[in-house]
Amino acid sequence: MEFGEICLKTWRDYRKRCLSLLGISFYSMILFFIFFYVLIITKELGSIISFLLSIFYIIIQIGVISSCFKIAKDEKIRFSDLFIGFSKKIGKLLLIEILHRWIVFLWGLALVIPGVVKRIAYSQIFYIFLEKPYLKVSECLKESDELMNGYKTSYFKIEFLLGIIFILFILPLISLTEQIENIYFIGDYAGELIFSIAGFIFFPIYNLFRANIYIAIVKDRAEEIQEEPELKIAG
C-alpha cells in the first residue's frame, strides 16, 4: 500500500468526478440544514431530537460512503445511491455502525491505544458489507480485522495526515464563528454549524481517499495470495 499511489489515484478520481463529489457535498449540507433548523425550533425536546439527528447523520454518512466507494471503483453513481441508508438495508447498516462505535468506545475505556487499534481494525466494515451484503455483521467485523492485519500502522499514519489536512482546511472558517453568532436563529450553534459545513465539504474527499485505501489493501492481499503458490513451487 503506497501512500503516494493512493494520493495520485484519489486526485485523479476527484478531477474526473469532481461534479459528482460536489453534488454529494451539496446534498449532505441541504439535509443537514433541514435537520439543523428542526433542532433549533424544537430545542425544548433536547435529547430526543439530538438522538434522531445523530441517527440521521449516520444515514447520510452511509450514502456518502457508498457513493464515494463507487467513484473509487470507477462505477457510475445514481442519485438514489445517496439514499442507500434509507433502503431496506438500513437495519443492518445502522447495526454495523453502532456496533463499530461501541466496540471502539469500550476498548477505549480500557486504554486509548487499544481503542485506536480496534477502530483501525474495524475501519473497513462498510466497504466489506457493500461488496458482500450477504455477510453477517460479525463476519464483516472479523473480515475487516483480518484484512487490516499488517496495515494498521500505515493506516494510522495516513489517517493522521488526513486529520492535519482537515484542521488546516477548517482553520480559516473558525474566524466566521463569532460573526454568525449574532444571527438570531443560530446563536450558540455557530461553532457546530461551521464545523458541520466544513465536514460535509471535506467528507466526500476523505471517503474517496478511504475507499482507495481499501481498494489498495485488497489488491495487495490478492497479490500476496497469487505469490504464495509460486513460492511453494519454488520450494
XYZ file of C-alpha atoms in Angstrom:
235
model
C 0.000 0.000 0.000
C 1.875 3.040 -1.298
C 0.692 6.373 0.124
C 1.834 8.259 -2.984
C -0.108 5.977 -5.330
C -3.257 6.321 -3.220
C -2.908 10.127 -3.261
C -2.479 10.167 -7.049
C -5.445 7.876 -7.644
C -7.639 9.920 -5.282
C -6.630 13.117 -7.080
C -7.373 11.544 -10.480
C -10.736 10.290 -9.236
C -11.577 13.713 -7.848
C -10.665 15.518 -11.073
C -12.653 13.030 -13.124
C -15.765 13.087 -10.910
C -15.496 16.465 -9.177
C -19.064 17.466 -10.108
C -20.434 14.279 -8.567
C -18.419 14.849 -5.378
C -19.562 18.475 -5.148
C -23.121 17.232 -5.631
C -22.638 14.796 -2.743
C -21.427 17.641 -0.517
C -24.370 19.822 -1.546
C -26.853 17.023 -0.849
C -25.316 16.382 2.575
C -25.402 20.038 3.571
C -29.002 20.569 2.429
C -30.200 17.618 4.512
C -28.123 18.787 7.454
C -29.559 22.323 7.281
C -33.087 20.915 7.302
C -32.425 18.911 10.443
C -30.355 21.697 11.960
C -33.360 24.000 11.625
C -35.600 21.299 13.143
C -33.166 21.009 16.054
C -33.342 24.744 16.716
C -37.135 25.112 16.577
C -37.648 22.001 18.724
C -34.759 22.520 21.145
C -37.082 22.054 24.125
C -37.258 18.366 23.158
C -33.481 18.273 23.577
C -32.198 14.710 23.828
C -34.902 13.183 21.627
C -34.147 15.426 18.670
C -30.392 15.101 19.247
C -30.710 11.303 19.145
C -32.769 11.377 15.947
C -30.308 13.834 14.430
C -27.378 11.532 15.214
C -29.172 8.575 13.594
C -29.977 10.680 10.555
C -26.356 11.835 10.399
C -25.217 8.195 10.272
C -27.699 7.501 7.452
C -26.318 10.430 5.461
C -22.786 9.129 6.024
C -23.791 5.699 4.727
C -24.999 7.210 1.454
C -21.859 9.311 1.055
C -19.517 6.391 1.818
C -21.355 4.167 -0.669
C -21.265 6.804 -3.436
C -17.564 7.587 -2.907
C -16.784 3.882 -2.981
C -18.464 3.604 -6.391
C -16.478 6.586 -7.665
C -13.227 4.997 -6.445
C -14.146 1.827 -8.363
C -14.918 3.968 -11.437
C -18.565 2.927 -11.386
C -21.490 5.105 -12.319
C -23.420 6.563 -9.404
C -27.080 7.468 -9.333
C -28.806 9.981 -7.124
C -30.606 7.088 -5.443
C -27.222 5.758 -4.226
C -27.122 8.611 -1.727
C -30.263 7.206 -0.132
C -28.968 3.675 0.396
C -29.100 4.363 4.133
C -32.880 4.718 3.861
C -33.249 1.435 1.988
C -34.235 -1.973 3.285
C -30.636 -2.443 4.444
C -30.971 0.351 6.985
C -31.242 -2.017 9.962
C -28.047 -3.902 9.113
C -26.151 -0.745 8.131
C -27.056 1.011 11.379
C -26.209 -2.107 13.380
C -22.770 -2.260 11.748
C -22.078 1.394 12.522
C -23.427 1.269 16.097
C -21.518 -1.943 16.909
C -18.370 -0.464 15.413
C -18.668 2.659 17.558
C -19.471 0.735 20.741
C -16.618 -1.726 20.324
C -14.170 1.129 19.786
C -15.668 3.020 22.746
C -15.434 0.026 25.102
C -11.840 -0.696 24.083
C -11.057 2.976 24.536
C -12.339 2.818 28.126
C -9.569 0.358 28.927
C -6.765 2.287 27.271
C -6.547 4.840 24.486
C -4.173 2.799 22.318
C -6.321 -0.393 22.205
C -9.286 1.800 21.244
C -7.354 3.297 18.333
C -6.116 -0.150 17.255
C -9.652 -1.567 17.250
C -11.013 1.439 15.378
C -8.450 0.846 12.651
C -9.021 -2.928 12.703
C -12.746 -2.445 12.015
C -12.336 0.549 9.691
C -13.201 -1.455 6.564
C -16.513 -2.985 7.667
C -18.672 -0.734 5.500
C -16.716 -1.473 2.329
C -16.776 -5.184 3.073
C -20.541 -5.100 3.621
C -21.111 -3.057 0.454
C -19.183 -5.663 -1.561
C -20.555 -8.669 0.350
C -24.041 -7.774 1.659
C -24.726 -11.453 2.326
C -22.245 -11.474 5.249
C -23.428 -11.233 8.835
C -22.380 -8.222 10.906
C -19.986 -10.358 12.967
C -18.437 -11.704 9.750
C -17.900 -8.163 8.449
C -16.110 -7.246 11.679
C -13.945 -10.363 11.543
C -13.034 -9.894 7.867
C -12.130 -6.232 8.456
C -9.878 -7.236 11.361
C -8.134 -9.861 9.224
C -7.824 -7.521 6.247
C -6.124 -4.815 8.332
C -3.611 -7.214 9.865
C -0.207 -5.776 8.945
C -1.634 -2.464 7.714
C -2.661 -0.782 10.976
C 0.468 1.376 11.336
C 0.331 2.570 7.728
C -3.378 3.292 8.038
C -2.837 5.263 11.238
C -0.183 7.425 9.559
C -2.493 8.152 6.619
C -5.433 8.972 8.916
C -3.190 11.262 10.952
C -2.134 13.153 7.823
C -5.771 13.472 6.719
C -6.607 14.872 10.159
C -3.893 17.513 9.795
C -5.218 18.426 6.355
C -8.749 18.799 7.755
C -7.511 21.067 10.558
C -5.706 23.260 8.023
C -8.880 23.273 5.939
C -11.152 24.333 8.805
C -8.909 26.945 10.469
C -9.874 29.794 8.092
C -13.565 29.055 8.754
C -13.267 29.335 12.543
C -12.956 33.105 12.227
C -16.521 33.140 10.873
C -17.939 31.694 14.096
C -18.147 34.977 16.029
C -19.662 36.732 13.039
C -22.562 34.337 12.589
C -23.221 34.028 16.335
C -25.092 37.323 16.051
C -27.660 35.793 13.704
C -30.682 35.371 15.955
C -31.707 31.819 14.976
C -28.162 30.393 15.141
C -26.674 31.796 18.349
C -24.884 29.093 20.333
C -24.951 26.685 17.402
C -22.465 28.753 15.361
C -19.443 26.542 16.069
C -21.333 23.340 15.354
C -22.710 24.832 12.136
C -19.301 25.922 10.827
C -17.695 22.609 11.744
C -20.509 20.651 10.071
C -20.354 22.668 6.854
C -16.591 22.146 6.669
C -17.077 18.477 7.431
C -19.628 17.938 4.682
C -17.355 19.657 2.154
C -14.345 17.591 3.234
C -16.227 14.339 3.961
C -16.609 13.103 0.326
C -12.910 13.738 -0.371
C -11.970 11.957 2.845
C -14.165 8.965 1.985
C -12.853 8.832 -1.559
C -9.385 8.593 -0.040
C -10.506 5.879 2.405
C -12.176 3.910 -0.392
C -8.923 3.950 -2.347
C -7.072 2.719 0.747
C -9.465 -0.246 0.929
C -9.023 -0.963 -2.794
C -5.213 -0.805 -2.408
C -5.209 -3.196 0.567
C -7.494 -5.691 -1.200
C -5.212 -5.525 -4.242
C -2.145 -6.153 -2.042
C -3.864 -9.133 -0.409
C -4.762 -10.589 -3.809
C -1.155 -10.256 -4.981
C 0.047 -11.988 -1.794
C -2.301 -14.916 -2.455
C -1.053 -15.206 -6.050
C 2.582 -15.198 -4.905
C 2.130 -17.981 -2.304
C 1.699 -20.871 -4.809
C 4.768 -19.664 -6.722
C 6.832 -19.751 -3.525
C 5.628 -23.297 -2.770
C 6.564 -24.461 -6.271
C 9.984 -22.827 -5.970
C 10.495 -24.539 -2.612
